[in-house]
Amino acid sequence: MARLVKLFMQIDNIKEAHFVRNRIAEENRQRENSAAVRIQSWFRGCRVRAYLSRIHRKATMIQKTWRGFKAREHFRQRVKTAYFLMKMNFYNKMAVKIQQRWRGYYVRKYVHNYYARKRYLEALTQKNEQIRRELEELAEHQRKERERVAMEREEQEKYVRAQRLHFLLSTKQCPGVFNSPFRPEPDEMELRLRRVKPVRTMSAPKESWPMNQQPSSYQHNKERLPPIHNTPQGPFRPAVEVQQQRYRPLEPSLRVATSITALEEAREELRRQEWRTRLIDHPFLPFSKAPNKKYEPLLHAASPYQQTEYGTKHFREENRSQLETKKLFRRVFTTCHVFDKFGRLYSNTGKTV
Amino acid sequence: MSQRQVLQVFEQYQKARTQFVQTVAELATRPQNVETLQNAGVMSLLRPLLLDTVPTIQQTAALALGRLANYNDDLAEAVVKADILPQLVYSLAEQNRFYKKAAAFVLRAVAKHSAELAQAVVDCGALDALVISLEEFDPGVKEAAAWALGYIARHNGQLAQAVVDSGAFPLLVLCIQEPEIAVKRIAASTLSDIAKHSPELAQTVVDTGAIAHLAQMTLNPDAKLKRQVFSALGQISKHSVDLAEMVVEAEIFPAVLACLKDPDEYVRKNVTTLMREITKHTPELSQMIVNAGGVAAVIDYLGDSKGNVRLPGIMMLGYVAAHSENLAMAVIVSKGVPQLAICLVEEPEDHIKAATAWAFGQIGRHTPEHARAVAAANVLPKLLNLYLDTQSSEDLQVKAKKALKSVLQKCTYLPALEPLLYEAPSNILKHVICQFSKVLLSWILRGSAGEGGELSASLRCSRNPISTIQFMNFCVLLKFIIYCDIMHFIYLSSTLFY
């Protein structure tokens, strides 16, 4: 209760205080309101800012991870391409090295082979030397040959002259023209006159065969084998002829060349040809569709008692007894050699068979 | 008068005629009598004697006419104008072999002077008659007929074609196979005369299979026959590659090289002509001949012979060297260059010198090695002299200049280039300077005495060789800037201000 009394005593204060407080509050309301608003706005702002910064942070984080992801991917790609390029460069360099080597080898071996060319030139020099030597030898040989022939001819002429002047031979009594006593020796012609033989009747002039016309080096190159026979062998037929005779082809006569079944084969061939070429398989049929008429024999050929033999069994008057004595008709003969040599005789007259 | 006296008159007349004709024939062998005989009107007197009844008089008259026509072409024209030829041709078919020989001799004597006379001979139908007489047995008649055909065919292509058209060919090929040497000779010379005009005629010769026979006859010892055979083969092979290959396929090499030592000069010349005609077509043919040792044989031949006959040998070496640098090196290795240098010096004739200069150009133009070989034989000053000599012909000067240029463009052998520095005219000198600059450039840049050891004392006179080169180059540089390589100019100018 005391409290209540206290409170009743303070009712006026309270009313006054209420109005004062209201007045004060009213005066401070604006200020306090704006302050409150400010505080609220600031707090809101903080809150929003915090929210914004949060979402910024989140966004940044997302972007960051995404960018890192993409960049790492890109980087991996670049690493791959760099690796690939590195490998390709390496391969290219190696390929270039291989190509260099190969091209060098190929050119040195096939296009311009220095050693082959050197060898060729050396071989050429040797060949030239050989040719020069052989030609010299040949020229020498021919020159000697000519000289020899000239000398022999001269010798022959002098001999003939000596034969003709045989009467100028010096005798014991009278020295000849060529044997002057004032000379120390008789002349060459005198010696020839002494050696000469009288002229005989002309025999066939013997030509000395010319010596082998090959130079010595060529002769030695051919190897000579020892002879096969000791006795001289006769004149040989030329080898071509012998070969021709040995391998002459068989020339059978017409009878031998024909096969034994030629006739049957010909018939068979005819049959086959007929079978091949015949277009119409059915034989020609008569027009009439009437059934086969029975054959009516001739009345005049029919005898009263039976059918006559003539017209049915045989058609011709023949004399059987006479025919039996007759020899059979020959169908096989001995060969006739008329055409065997056709085209094979040597002379043309034989061809008019 | 009695019968005997009448006959005596005739006998006297016959004797007189015989004597006249024989004397005229004998006189016609000497050239100094021919003028007198012509002025005395011997043609008109001999003409009726051709129609004489006595065969001896006919033959001797024909012989005399032949000798007269042989002497010069006025008489041959007189023979043609006097209408003697148709009579001869007509009796060529009829008479005995002595008359045929004499008549063929007359035809040959007329045809040999010029193409018009040969045409006149052809126009009176001589070809058929000559072809018929080629079928005779007597070798003398064959020889005379073949000779006449050869002289007719010699002049130009139409006449040769006419001879071929008259069907003489197979008979000529048969004549070649005859055993008598004289007939073979003449037939070979006729084939050579026919084949030389055009490729078609040469092909006709080849088609009748004459090459095999000609190739066989190269082994014959008779010199005149070999002359004709080689001349024929040469004329055949000169036209085209196929014909040359066919001649080579007849396997005449290397046996033909032996004929290069034949004592007869013209055989050797014709062999070298044949080789030249073969080598000029393709490198393969030249290679074949080089491998057979032909180059060495030809070089020896050049050493043995003198004068005009050297020309085919020189040209053959030129053709061989022209094809490729391998073959040129083969020529050098076979010691061709010293021999050609000797030829260049010895020969007085301009055309041979021109051919030698051309051959040198072909040898030296391939690589510096070749040019060095040519230059080392001391040939370049000689070529320069030939070029500068006012007495040399146009052709020689042109060829010497070309050869000099082509050798100089590859020559790096400085001692040989030096003498040219002093004497050469400007258009040659620019090449020499170019070569010097190419060689010395690397030497300058290296600064060592690499090529310097090869320079003569005159260039190394100063202690500092570079200044000498500078001076030299500076003198001529202004003049030859546009000719030398621009890079050389840049290098040289950089060394000037070095």
mmCIF file of C-alpha atoms in Angstrom, chain B residues 271-414:
data_model
loop_
_atom_site.group_PDB
_atom_site.id
_atom_site.type_symbol
_atom_site.label_atom_id
_atom_site.label_comp_id
_atom_site.label_asym_id
_atom_site.label_seq_id
_atom_site.Cartn_x
_atom_site.Cartn_y
_atom_site.Cartn_z
ATOM 1 C CA VAL B 271 88.612 -43.486 -141.326
ATOM 2 C CA THR B 272 88.880 -40.339 -139.237
ATOM 3 C CA THR B 273 86.057 -38.776 -141.224
ATOM 4 C CA LEU B 274 83.917 -41.802 -140.465
ATOM 5 C CA MET B 275 84.710 -41.545 -136.786
ATOM 6 C CA ARG B 276 83.906 -37.855 -136.803
ATOM 7 C CA GLU B 277 80.539 -38.426 -138.445
ATOM 8 C CA ILE B 278 79.698 -41.067 -135.888
ATOM 9 C CA THR B 279 80.772 -39.128 -132.817
ATOM 10 C CA LYS B 280 78.993 -35.942 -133.716
ATOM 11 C CA HIS B 281 75.486 -37.314 -133.129
ATOM 12 C CA THR B 282 75.073 -38.449 -129.521
ATOM 13 C CA PRO B 283 77.144 -38.841 -126.366
ATOM 14 C CA GLU B 284 76.509 -42.592 -126.322
ATOM 15 C CA LEU B 285 78.161 -43.098 -129.686
ATOM 16 C CA SER B 286 81.099 -40.943 -128.620
ATOM 17 C CA GLN B 287 81.343 -42.925 -125.407
ATOM 18 C CA MET B 288 81.465 -46.151 -127.343
ATOM 19 C CA ILE B 289 84.267 -44.891 -129.512
ATOM 20 C CA VAL B 290 86.202 -43.551 -126.522
ATOM 21 C CA ASN B 291 85.855 -46.889 -124.730
ATOM 22 C CA ALA B 292 87.217 -48.679 -127.779
ATOM 23 C CA GLY B 293 90.346 -46.534 -127.561
ATOM 24 C CA GLY B 294 89.504 -44.506 -130.654
ATOM 25 C CA VAL B 295 90.595 -41.202 -129.126
ATOM 26 C CA ALA B 296 94.146 -42.403 -128.534
ATOM 27 C CA ALA B 297 94.350 -43.752 -132.061
ATOM 28 C CA VAL B 298 93.135 -40.454 -133.519
ATOM 29 C CA ILE B 299 95.604 -38.471 -131.433
ATOM 30 C CA ASP B 300 98.433 -40.650 -132.739
ATOM 31 C CA TYR B 301 97.102 -40.111 -136.223
ATOM 32 C CA LEU B 302 97.232 -36.349 -135.686
ATOM 33 C CA GLY B 303 100.833 -36.726 -134.666
ATOM 34 C CA ASP B 304 101.721 -38.740 -137.742
ATOM 35 C CA SER B 305 100.024 -36.727 -140.406
ATOM 36 C CA LYS B 306 100.454 -33.227 -141.747
ATOM 37 C CA GLY B 307 98.348 -30.728 -143.587
ATOM 38 C CA ASN B 308 94.729 -30.809 -144.602
ATOM 39 C CA VAL B 309 94.158 -34.416 -143.629
ATOM 40 C CA ARG B 310 94.367 -33.490 -139.960
ATOM 41 C CA LEU B 311 91.077 -31.629 -140.093
ATOM 42 C CA PRO B 312 88.656 -34.543 -139.536
ATOM 43 C CA GLY B 313 90.746 -35.743 -136.598
ATOM 44 C CA ILE B 314 90.657 -32.356 -134.915
ATOM 45 C CA MET B 315 86.947 -32.007 -135.482
ATOM 46 C CA MET B 316 86.344 -35.466 -134.083
ATOM 47 C CA LEU B 317 88.154 -34.565 -130.860
ATOM 48 C CA GLY B 318 86.103 -31.389 -130.677
ATOM 49 C CA TYR B 319 82.823 -33.244 -131.099
ATOM 50 C CA VAL B 320 83.763 -35.854 -128.505
ATOM 51 C CA ALA B 321 84.696 -33.200 -125.972
ATOM 52 C CA ALA B 322 81.580 -31.155 -126.686
ATOM 53 C CA HIS B 323 79.098 -33.762 -125.485
ATOM 54 C CA SER B 324 79.923 -33.996 -121.786
ATOM 55 C CA GLU B 325 82.637 -33.216 -119.358
ATOM 56 C CA ASN B 326 83.426 -36.909 -118.823
ATOM 57 C CA LEU B 327 84.295 -37.264 -122.462
ATOM 58 C CA ALA B 328 86.267 -34.020 -122.411
ATOM 59 C CA MET B 329 88.237 -35.392 -119.476
ATOM 60 C CA ALA B 330 88.795 -38.579 -121.460
ATOM 61 C CA VAL B 331 90.243 -36.503 -124.302
ATOM 62 C CA ILE B 332 92.515 -34.692 -121.856
ATOM 63 C CA VAL B 333 93.632 -37.934 -120.221
ATOM 64 C CA SER B 334 94.504 -39.407 -123.599
ATOM 65 C CA LYS B 335 97.004 -36.555 -124.035
ATOM 66 C CA GLY B 336 94.948 -34.752 -126.627
ATOM 67 C CA VAL B 337 95.703 -31.219 -125.490
ATOM 68 C CA PRO B 338 99.477 -31.155 -126.226
ATOM 69 C CA GLN B 339 98.854 -32.705 -129.627
ATOM 70 C CA LEU B 340 96.201 -30.149 -130.473
ATOM 71 C CA ALA B 341 98.539 -27.380 -129.319
ATOM 72 C CA ILE B 342 101.164 -28.687 -131.729
ATOM 73 C CA CYS B 343 98.564 -28.689 -134.502
ATOM 74 C CA LEU B 344 97.607 -25.130 -133.686
ATOM 75 C CA VAL B 345 101.192 -24.000 -134.032
ATOM 76 C CA GLU B 346 102.242 -26.053 -137.003
ATOM 77 C CA GLU B 347 99.381 -25.687 -139.398
ATOM 78 C CA PRO B 348 99.485 -22.719 -141.738
ATOM 79 C CA GLU B 349 95.905 -22.973 -142.999
ATOM 80 C CA ASP B 350 93.293 -20.791 -141.368
ATOM 81 C CA HIS B 351 90.435 -23.248 -141.405
ATOM 82 C CA ILE B 352 92.482 -25.885 -139.599
ATOM 83 C CA LYS B 353 93.500 -23.346 -136.979
ATOM 84 C CA ALA B 354 89.868 -22.345 -136.606
ATOM 85 C CA ALA B 355 88.883 -25.971 -136.072
ATOM 86 C CA THR B 356 91.635 -26.411 -133.487
ATOM 87 C CA ALA B 357 90.547 -23.275 -131.647
ATOM 88 C CA TRP B 358 86.975 -24.544 -131.627
ATOM 89 C CA ALA B 359 88.133 -27.914 -130.292
ATOM 90 C CA PHE B 360 90.025 -26.205 -127.487
ATOM 91 C CA GLY B 361 86.932 -24.226 -126.630
ATOM 92 C CA GLN B 362 84.887 -27.412 -126.372
ATOM 93 C CA ILE B 363 87.470 -29.133 -124.204
ATOM 94 C CA GLY B 364 88.043 -26.298 -121.790
ATOM 95 C CA ARG B 365 84.554 -24.982 -121.233
ATOM 96 C CA HIS B 366 83.245 -27.570 -118.786
ATOM 97 C CA THR B 367 84.953 -27.210 -115.400
ATOM 98 C CA PRO B 368 87.977 -25.463 -113.917
ATOM 99 C CA GLU B 369 89.924 -28.704 -114.171
ATOM 100 C CA HIS B 370 89.443 -28.827 -117.891
ATOM 101 C CA ALA B 371 90.247 -25.158 -118.275
ATOM 102 C CA ARG B 372 93.383 -25.693 -116.237
ATOM 103 C CA ALA B 373 94.499 -28.514 -118.497
ATOM 104 C CA VAL B 374 93.956 -26.328 -121.540
ATOM 105 C CA ALA B 375 95.658 -23.340 -119.962
ATOM 106 C CA ALA B 376 98.627 -25.365 -118.736
ATOM 107 C CA ALA B 377 99.480 -26.274 -122.310
ATOM 108 C CA ASN B 378 100.177 -22.598 -122.904
ATOM 109 C CA VAL B 379 97.391 -22.337 -125.418
ATOM 110 C CA LEU B 380 95.669 -19.170 -124.258
ATOM 111 C CA PRO B 381 98.320 -16.707 -125.475
ATOM 112 C CA LYS B 382 98.293 -18.419 -128.844
ATOM 113 C CA LEU B 383 94.520 -18.137 -129.067
ATOM 114 C CA LEU B 384 94.797 -14.480 -128.125
ATOM 115 C CA ASN B 385 97.341 -13.919 -130.891
ATOM 116 C CA LEU B 386 95.082 -15.570 -133.389
ATOM 117 C CA TYR B 387 92.236 -13.363 -132.297
ATOM 118 C CA LEU B 388 94.258 -10.181 -132.506
ATOM 119 C CA ASP B 389 96.071 -11.027 -135.736
ATOM 120 C CA THR B 390 94.715 -8.860 -138.511
ATOM 121 C CA GLN B 391 95.648 -11.401 -141.152
ATOM 122 C CA SER B 392 93.449 -14.149 -139.750
ATOM 123 C CA SER B 393 90.161 -14.751 -141.481
ATOM 124 C CA GLU B 394 86.803 -13.738 -139.959
ATOM 125 C CA ASP B 395 85.925 -17.275 -139.092
ATOM 126 C CA LEU B 396 89.224 -17.853 -137.302
ATOM 127 C CA GLN B 397 88.893 -14.689 -135.275
ATOM 128 C CA VAL B 398 85.340 -15.465 -134.218
ATOM 129 C CA LYS B 399 86.205 -19.015 -133.214
ATOM 130 C CA ALA B 400 89.345 -17.967 -131.358
ATOM 131 C CA LYS B 401 87.397 -15.378 -129.422
ATOM 132 C CA LYS B 402 84.628 -17.783 -128.493
ATOM 133 C CA ALA B 403 87.096 -20.420 -127.417
ATOM 134 C CA LEU B 404 89.050 -17.914 -125.363
ATOM 135 C CA LYS B 405 85.913 -16.655 -123.657
ATOM 136 C CA SER B 406 84.572 -20.069 -122.826
ATOM 137 C CA VAL B 407 87.900 -21.283 -121.432
ATOM 138 C CA LEU B 408 88.503 -18.098 -119.490
ATOM 139 C CA GLN B 409 85.154 -18.228 -117.803
ATOM 140 C CA LYS B 410 86.162 -21.395 -116.033
ATOM 141 C CA CYS B 411 89.895 -20.909 -115.684
ATOM 142 C CA THR B 412 91.278 -20.441 -112.189
ATOM 143 C CA TYR B 413 94.877 -21.238 -113.001
ATOM 144 C CA LEU B 414 96.475 -17.871 -112.362
#
